[in-house]
Amino acid sequence: MEPLDATRASRIARVALVVLFVAGAALRLHNALGYWPNHGFDAPFNWAYVERLTRDWSLPHPESQWSAARPPLFFYAGAALARAFGPGPGPSIWAIRIASSALGLAAIALIAFFVRRSAPSDPVRAPLAAALLLFLPAHVMMSAMLNEEIAVASLTTVALFLACGAKDGIPSPRRAAVLGLVGGLALLTKRTGGLVVAATAAAIALAGARTGGLRPALARAGIVVAVVLVVRGWCYARTVVVQRYLYSPALD
């Protein structure tokens, strides 16, 4: 059998990517619409929080209900969708699930793009990377759930993409600010988003030490952390004012 020339192999890889994403999107849409509304991991508690925000945009006291101590971005976004799709849990929960899956698909597309750009001579890698994530059991299962897992995973993916795309591992001031914005949004979605903030800031500092540019690297890492604090800090400040402590030991 004749080996594929580069142009034909690239064309086949693009077709494979389209087929994989159509199949992955169809599977997620089926799960989002087919699974019972208000079922799944913490779904009743999360919906209670979202539904409360549809009546009043003000944040509840962190100890007033099960999900109220969690970072609010996902719940505010869910409430905005619920206001558009109606007060009942059915269509609103379907809309939130679909929006979460769409964000997850965008993040997977970004990963496929990154892999393709990193290895342009090997067109098989991008479809393989996409397939591994599109059909990862946890991702597929989460497409039927009403929670922030896919949202925070997608935001951390974008943050890592920005960090990996920096020249010599040290981002420009503008890229560092955008990285901090995305990392802050991830932290505003779930506390595990703080891991990507710590990892990227540390990686920038290490890149600076390795290349002999420690001072500018620390400045860029400082920009990342400063923007994160602006995006997320108000929520921590509110918790301190309302609760008199940063995080309740009685809450998960």
mmCIF file of N, CA, C and O in Angstrom, residues 140-210:
data_model
loop_
_atom_site.group_PDB
_atom_site.id
_atom_site.type_symbol
_atom_site.label_atom_id
_atom_site.label_comp_id
_atom_site.label_asym_id
_atom_site.label_seq_id
_atom_site.Cartn_x
_atom_site.Cartn_y
_atom_site.Cartn_z
ATOM 1 N N VAL A 140 -18.211 12.663 29.386
ATOM 2 C CA VAL A 140 -19.517 12.236 28.865
ATOM 3 C C VAL A 140 -20.555 12.222 29.983
ATOM 4 O O VAL A 140 -21.689 12.696 29.817
ATOM 5 N N MET A 141 -20.187 11.685 31.135
ATOM 6 C CA MET A 141 -21.117 11.619 32.256
ATOM 7 C C MET A 141 -21.504 13.021 32.729
ATOM 8 O O MET A 141 -22.673 13.282 33.025
ATOM 9 N N MET A 142 -20.541 13.940 32.782
ATOM 10 C CA MET A 142 -20.819 15.285 33.272
ATOM 11 C C MET A 142 -21.739 16.069 32.348
ATOM 12 O O MET A 142 -22.338 17.063 32.761
ATOM 13 N N SER A 143 -21.871 15.637 31.100
ATOM 14 C CA SER A 143 -22.769 16.344 30.183
ATOM 15 C C SER A 143 -24.223 16.201 30.603
ATOM 16 O O SER A 143 -25.088 16.962 30.134
ATOM 17 N N ALA A 144 -24.524 15.248 31.491
ATOM 18 C CA ALA A 144 -25.892 15.069 31.980
ATOM 19 C C ALA A 144 -26.084 15.690 33.359
ATOM 20 O O ALA A 144 -27.175 15.585 33.926
ATOM 21 N N MET A 145 -25.068 16.338 33.896
ATOM 22 C CA MET A 145 -25.135 16.826 35.269
ATOM 23 C C MET A 145 -25.295 18.351 35.322
ATOM 24 O O MET A 145 -24.925 19.061 34.395
ATOM 25 N N LEU A 146 -25.841 18.804 36.423
ATOM 26 C CA LEU A 146 -25.987 20.236 36.666
ATOM 27 C C LEU A 146 -24.941 20.647 37.699
ATOM 28 O O LEU A 146 -25.226 20.754 38.889
ATOM 29 N N ASN A 147 -23.716 20.835 37.233
ATOM 30 C CA ASN A 147 -22.659 21.291 38.135
ATOM 31 C C ASN A 147 -21.588 22.019 37.338
ATOM 32 O O ASN A 147 -21.665 22.120 36.103
ATOM 33 N N GLU A 148 -20.585 22.524 38.052
ATOM 34 C CA GLU A 148 -19.599 23.418 37.464
ATOM 35 C C GLU A 148 -18.337 22.712 36.974
ATOM 36 O O GLU A 148 -17.372 23.377 36.570
ATOM 37 N N GLU A 149 -18.312 21.378 36.977
ATOM 38 C CA GLU A 149 -17.076 20.656 36.678
ATOM 39 C C GLU A 149 -16.548 20.936 35.273
ATOM 40 O O GLU A 149 -15.354 21.188 35.075
ATOM 41 N N ILE A 150 -17.417 20.850 34.267
ATOM 42 C CA ILE A 150 -16.968 21.076 32.898
ATOM 43 C C ILE A 150 -16.565 22.530 32.700
ATOM 44 O O ILE A 150 -15.593 22.838 31.988
ATOM 45 N N ALA A 151 -17.294 23.446 33.332
ATOM 46 C CA ALA A 151 -16.971 24.869 33.190
ATOM 47 C C ALA A 151 -15.578 25.172 33.731
ATOM 48 O O ALA A 151 -14.772 25.846 33.073
ATOM 49 N N VAL A 152 -15.267 24.678 34.924
ATOM 50 C CA VAL A 152 -13.951 24.971 35.499
ATOM 51 C C VAL A 152 -12.853 24.264 34.716
ATOM 52 O O VAL A 152 -11.757 24.818 34.518
ATOM 53 N N ALA A 153 -13.123 23.046 34.238
ATOM 54 C CA ALA A 153 -12.125 22.334 33.436
ATOM 55 C C ALA A 153 -11.841 23.087 32.138
ATOM 56 O O ALA A 153 -10.687 23.169 31.683
ATOM 57 N N SER A 154 -12.871 23.667 31.536
ATOM 58 C CA SER A 154 -12.698 24.403 30.284
ATOM 59 C C SER A 154 -11.896 25.680 30.502
ATOM 60 O O SER A 154 -11.001 26.018 29.716
ATOM 61 N N LEU A 155 -12.207 26.398 31.570
ATOM 62 C CA LEU A 155 -11.476 27.633 31.853
ATOM 63 C C LEU A 155 -10.006 27.355 32.183
ATOM 64 O O LEU A 155 -9.118 28.102 31.749
ATOM 65 N N THR A 156 -9.745 26.300 32.932
ATOM 66 C CA THR A 156 -8.351 25.961 33.225
ATOM 67 C C THR A 156 -7.611 25.538 31.953
ATOM 68 O O THR A 156 -6.418 25.818 31.805
ATOM 69 N N THR A 157 -8.315 24.896 31.031
ATOM 70 C CA THR A 157 -7.714 24.526 29.751
ATOM 71 C C THR A 157 -7.287 25.767 28.976
ATOM 72 O O THR A 157 -6.185 25.825 28.415
ATOM 73 N N VAL A 158 -8.160 26.773 28.946
ATOM 74 C CA VAL A 158 -7.822 28.022 28.249
ATOM 75 C C VAL A 158 -6.614 28.684 28.913
ATOM 76 O O VAL A 158 -5.705 29.180 28.232
ATOM 77 N N ALA A 159 -6.592 28.699 30.239
ATOM 78 C CA ALA A 159 -5.463 29.295 30.957
ATOM 79 C C ALA A 159 -4.157 28.566 30.624
ATOM 80 O O ALA A 159 -3.118 29.203 30.381
ATOM 81 N N LEU A 160 -4.198 27.258 30.598
ATOM 82 C CA LEU A 160 -2.995 26.482 30.265
ATOM 83 C C LEU A 160 -2.569 26.720 28.826
ATOM 84 O O LEU A 160 -1.375 26.779 28.518
ATOM 85 N N PHE A 161 -3.534 26.854 27.932
ATOM 86 C CA PHE A 161 -3.220 27.147 26.530
ATOM 87 C C PHE A 161 -2.479 28.480 26.421
ATOM 88 O O PHE A 161 -1.483 28.601 25.709
ATOM 89 N N LEU A 162 -2.951 29.484 27.145
ATOM 90 C CA LEU A 162 -2.294 30.791 27.129
ATOM 91 C C LEU A 162 -0.886 30.705 27.710
ATOM 92 O O LEU A 162 0.050 31.330 27.201
ATOM 93 N N ALA A 163 -0.739 29.918 28.766
ATOM 94 C CA ALA A 163 0.576 29.776 29.392
ATOM 95 C C ALA A 163 1.544 29.030 28.474
ATOM 96 O O ALA A 163 2.712 29.424 28.333
ATOM 97 N N CYS A 164 1.068 27.981 27.836
ATOM 98 C CA CYS A 164 1.938 27.177 26.970
ATOM 99 C C CYS A 164 2.329 27.929 25.694
ATOM 100 O O CYS A 164 3.362 27.632 25.088
ATOM 101 N N GLY A 165 1.509 28.877 25.295
ATOM 102 C CA GLY A 165 1.805 29.625 24.076
ATOM 103 C C GLY A 165 2.761 30.782 24.269
ATOM 104 O O GLY A 165 3.118 31.471 23.303
ATOM 105 N N ALA A 166 3.201 31.035 25.499
ATOM 106 C CA ALA A 166 4.095 32.152 25.773
ATOM 107 C C ALA A 166 5.514 31.831 25.300
ATOM 108 O O ALA A 166 6.007 30.721 25.489
ATOM 109 N N LYS A 167 6.168 32.804 24.712
ATOM 110 C CA LYS A 167 7.527 32.612 24.221
ATOM 111 C C LYS A 167 8.479 32.373 25.390
ATOM 112 O O LYS A 167 8.490 33.147 26.354
ATOM 113 N N ASP A 168 9.261 31.288 25.313
ATOM 114 C CA ASP A 168 10.220 30.910 26.359
ATOM 115 C C ASP A 168 9.544 30.708 27.718
ATOM 116 O O ASP A 168 10.198 30.753 28.761
ATOM 117 N N GLY A 169 8.217 30.500 27.713
ATOM 118 C CA GLY A 169 7.505 30.267 28.957
ATOM 119 C C GLY A 169 7.180 31.521 29.743
ATOM 120 O O GLY A 169 6.597 31.436 30.829
ATOM 121 N N ILE A 170 7.560 32.705 29.226
ATOM 122 C CA ILE A 170 7.311 33.965 29.926
ATOM 123 C C ILE A 170 6.340 34.796 29.089
ATOM 124 O O ILE A 170 6.710 35.280 28.010
ATOM 125 N N PRO A 171 5.106 34.978 29.529
ATOM 126 C CA PRO A 171 4.120 35.696 28.716
ATOM 127 C C PRO A 171 4.398 37.194 28.681
ATOM 128 O O PRO A 171 5.050 37.757 29.568
ATOM 129 N N SER A 172 3.896 37.852 27.652
ATOM 130 C CA SER A 172 3.927 39.311 27.607
ATOM 131 C C SER A 172 3.002 39.850 28.695
ATOM 132 O O SER A 172 2.155 39.111 29.224
ATOM 133 N N PRO A 173 3.129 41.118 29.063
ATOM 134 C CA PRO A 173 2.219 41.672 30.075
ATOM 135 C C PRO A 173 0.746 41.499 29.708
ATOM 136 O O PRO A 173 -0.075 41.181 30.570
ATOM 137 N N ARG A 174 0.420 41.707 28.433
ATOM 138 C CA ARG A 174 -0.985 41.558 28.019
ATOM 139 C C ARG A 174 -1.448 40.122 28.165
ATOM 140 O O ARG A 174 -2.530 39.862 28.689
ATOM 141 N N ARG A 175 -0.614 39.165 27.704
ATOM 142 C CA ARG A 175 -0.993 37.755 27.826
ATOM 143 C C ARG A 175 -1.092 37.361 29.301
ATOM 144 O O ARG A 175 -1.976 36.596 29.683
ATOM 145 N N ALA A 176 -0.191 37.883 30.128
ATOM 146 C CA ALA A 176 -0.243 37.582 31.561
ATOM 147 C C ALA A 176 -1.547 38.095 32.173
ATOM 148 O O ALA A 176 -2.149 37.426 33.015
ATOM 149 N N ALA A 177 -1.993 39.279 31.736
ATOM 150 C CA ALA A 177 -3.243 39.823 32.254
ATOM 151 C C ALA A 177 -4.437 38.972 31.816
ATOM 152 O O ALA A 177 -5.339 38.686 32.621
ATOM 153 N N VAL A 178 -4.433 38.534 30.558
ATOM 154 C CA VAL A 178 -5.521 37.675 30.074
ATOM 155 C C VAL A 178 -5.494 36.327 30.790
ATOM 156 O O VAL A 178 -6.537 35.775 31.166
ATOM 157 N N LEU A 179 -4.280 35.808 31.000
ATOM 158 C CA LEU A 179 -4.134 34.549 31.727
ATOM 159 C C LEU A 179 -4.704 34.691 33.140
ATOM 160 O O LEU A 179 -5.414 33.812 33.636
ATOM 161 N N GLY A 180 -4.405 35.834 33.787
ATOM 162 C CA GLY A 180 -4.952 36.075 35.116
ATOM 163 C C GLY A 180 -6.456 36.190 35.110
ATOM 164 O O GLY A 180 -7.134 35.709 36.028
ATOM 165 N N LEU A 181 -7.009 36.818 34.063
ATOM 166 C CA LEU A 181 -8.460 36.942 33.945
ATOM 167 C C LEU A 181 -9.118 35.568 33.844
ATOM 168 O O LEU A 181 -10.081 35.264 34.561
ATOM 169 N N VAL A 182 -8.586 34.728 32.962
ATOM 170 C CA VAL A 182 -9.169 33.385 32.776
ATOM 171 C C VAL A 182 -8.974 32.551 34.039
ATOM 172 O O VAL A 182 -9.887 31.839 34.475
ATOM 173 N N GLY A 183 -7.771 32.633 34.639
ATOM 174 C CA GLY A 183 -7.535 31.902 35.875
ATOM 175 C C GLY A 183 -8.444 32.381 36.996
ATOM 176 O O GLY A 183 -8.937 31.580 37.798
ATOM 177 N N GLY A 184 -8.679 33.693 37.052
ATOM 178 C CA GLY A 184 -9.600 34.228 38.056
ATOM 179 C C GLY A 184 -11.016 33.735 37.855
ATOM 180 O O GLY A 184 -11.727 33.419 38.819
ATOM 181 N N LEU A 185 -11.447 33.654 36.592
ATOM 182 C CA LEU A 185 -12.786 33.134 36.299
ATOM 183 C C LEU A 185 -12.887 31.656 36.677
ATOM 184 O O LEU A 185 -13.930 31.203 37.156
ATOM 185 N N ALA A 186 -11.798 30.905 36.444
ATOM 186 C CA ALA A 186 -11.793 29.496 36.861
ATOM 187 C C ALA A 186 -11.934 29.390 38.378
ATOM 188 O O ALA A 186 -12.703 28.568 38.890
ATOM 189 N N LEU A 187 -11.204 30.242 39.099
ATOM 190 C CA LEU A 187 -11.284 30.240 40.563
ATOM 191 C C LEU A 187 -12.639 30.741 41.035
ATOM 192 O O LEU A 187 -13.122 30.328 42.097
ATOM 193 N N LEU A 188 -13.276 31.598 40.253
ATOM 194 C CA LEU A 188 -14.614 32.095 40.587
ATOM 195 C C LEU A 188 -15.691 31.056 40.262
ATOM 196 O O LEU A 188 -16.847 31.209 40.644
ATOM 197 N N THR A 189 -15.287 30.007 39.538
ATOM 198 C CA THR A 189 -16.206 28.912 39.208
ATOM 199 C C THR A 189 -16.102 27.782 40.225
ATOM 200 O O THR A 189 -17.113 27.220 40.653
ATOM 201 N N LYS A 190 -14.879 27.445 40.601
ATOM 202 C CA LYS A 190 -14.658 26.406 41.606
ATOM 203 C C LYS A 190 -13.278 26.612 42.213
ATOM 204 O O LYS A 190 -12.355 27.069 41.525
ATOM 205 N N ARG A 191 -13.108 26.269 43.463
ATOM 206 C CA ARG A 191 -11.837 26.533 44.138
ATOM 207 C C ARG A 191 -10.668 25.768 43.524
ATOM 208 O O ARG A 191 -9.527 26.193 43.633
ATOM 209 N N THR A 192 -10.947 24.647 42.886
ATOM 210 C CA THR A 192 -9.865 23.904 42.234
ATOM 211 C C THR A 192 -9.249 24.703 41.091
ATOM 212 O O THR A 192 -8.139 24.385 40.651
ATOM 213 N N GLY A 193 -9.948 25.738 40.619
ATOM 214 C CA GLY A 193 -9.351 26.611 39.610
ATOM 215 C C GLY A 193 -8.101 27.301 40.108
ATOM 216 O O GLY A 193 -7.265 27.746 39.306
ATOM 217 N N GLY A 194 -7.947 27.383 41.430
ATOM 218 C CA GLY A 194 -6.741 27.974 41.984
ATOM 219 C C GLY A 194 -5.488 27.178 41.656
ATOM 220 O O GLY A 194 -4.377 27.731 41.676
ATOM 221 N N LEU A 195 -5.643 25.895 41.341
ATOM 222 C CA LEU A 195 -4.480 25.069 41.006
ATOM 223 C C LEU A 195 -3.798 25.570 39.745
ATOM 224 O O LEU A 195 -2.567 25.604 39.664
ATOM 225 N N VAL A 196 -4.586 25.957 38.735
ATOM 226 C CA VAL A 196 -3.987 26.423 37.489
ATOM 227 C C VAL A 196 -3.307 27.770 37.705
ATOM 228 O O VAL A 196 -2.290 28.070 37.065
ATOM 229 N N VAL A 197 -3.848 28.582 38.603
ATOM 230 C CA VAL A 197 -3.221 29.873 38.901
ATOM 231 C C VAL A 197 -1.851 29.641 39.539
ATOM 232 O O VAL A 197 -0.845 30.231 39.125
ATOM 233 N N ALA A 198 -1.810 28.790 40.548
ATOM 234 C CA ALA A 198 -0.539 28.500 41.217
ATOM 235 C C ALA A 198 0.457 27.854 40.257
ATOM 236 O O ALA A 198 1.646 28.207 40.242
ATOM 237 N N ALA A 199 -0.023 26.923 39.435
ATOM 238 C CA ALA A 199 0.871 26.208 38.523
ATOM 239 C C ALA A 199 1.447 27.135 37.458
ATOM 240 O O ALA A 199 2.660 27.084 37.168
ATOM 241 N N THR A 200 0.622 27.986 36.880
ATOM 242 C CA THR A 200 1.118 28.866 35.823
ATOM 243 C C THR A 200 2.062 29.938 36.386
ATOM 244 O O THR A 200 3.091 30.247 35.777
ATOM 245 N N ALA A 201 1.724 30.487 37.545
ATOM 246 C CA ALA A 201 2.608 31.485 38.153
ATOM 247 C C ALA A 201 3.966 30.872 38.482
ATOM 248 O O ALA A 201 5.025 31.479 38.230
ATOM 249 N N ALA A 202 3.951 29.662 39.034
ATOM 250 C CA ALA A 202 5.207 28.982 39.356
ATOM 251 C C ALA A 202 5.995 28.640 38.088
ATOM 252 O O ALA A 202 7.229 28.780 38.054
ATOM 253 N N ALA A 203 5.291 28.212 37.039
ATOM 254 C CA ALA A 203 5.961 27.856 35.783
ATOM 255 C C ALA A 203 6.620 29.073 35.144
ATOM 256 O O ALA A 203 7.727 28.981 34.589
ATOM 257 N N ILE A 204 5.965 30.232 35.226
ATOM 258 C CA ILE A 204 6.549 31.460 34.676
ATOM 259 C C ILE A 204 7.822 31.821 35.430
ATOM 260 O O ILE A 204 8.851 32.173 34.841
ATOM 261 N N ALA A 205 7.760 31.725 36.759
ATOM 262 C CA ALA A 205 8.945 32.026 37.579
ATOM 263 C C ALA A 205 10.080 31.057 37.263
ATOM 264 O O ALA A 205 11.248 31.468 37.132
ATOM 265 N N LEU A 206 9.776 29.795 37.120
ATOM 266 C CA LEU A 206 10.811 28.800 36.810
ATOM 267 C C LEU A 206 11.404 29.030 35.419
ATOM 268 O O LEU A 206 12.608 28.862 35.212
ATOM 269 N N ALA A 207 10.541 29.417 34.466
ATOM 270 C CA ALA A 207 11.044 29.721 33.120
ATOM 271 C C ALA A 207 12.005 30.893 33.162
ATOM 272 O O ALA A 207 13.030 30.909 32.464
ATOM 273 N N GLY A 208 11.681 31.891 33.988
ATOM 274 C CA GLY A 208 12.579 33.025 34.123
ATOM 275 C C GLY A 208 13.910 32.636 34.730
ATOM 276 O O GLY A 208 14.979 33.092 34.291
ATOM 277 N N ALA A 209 13.874 31.780 35.746
ATOM 278 C CA ALA A 209 15.116 31.325 36.377
ATOM 279 C C ALA A 209 15.958 30.516 35.400
ATOM 280 O O ALA A 209 17.195 30.598 35.381
ATOM 281 N N ARG A 210 15.299 29.743 34.555
ATOM 282 C CA ARG A 210 16.012 28.895 33.597
ATOM 283 C C ARG A 210 16.659 29.711 32.481
ATOM 284 O O ARG A 210 17.754 29.381 32.002
#
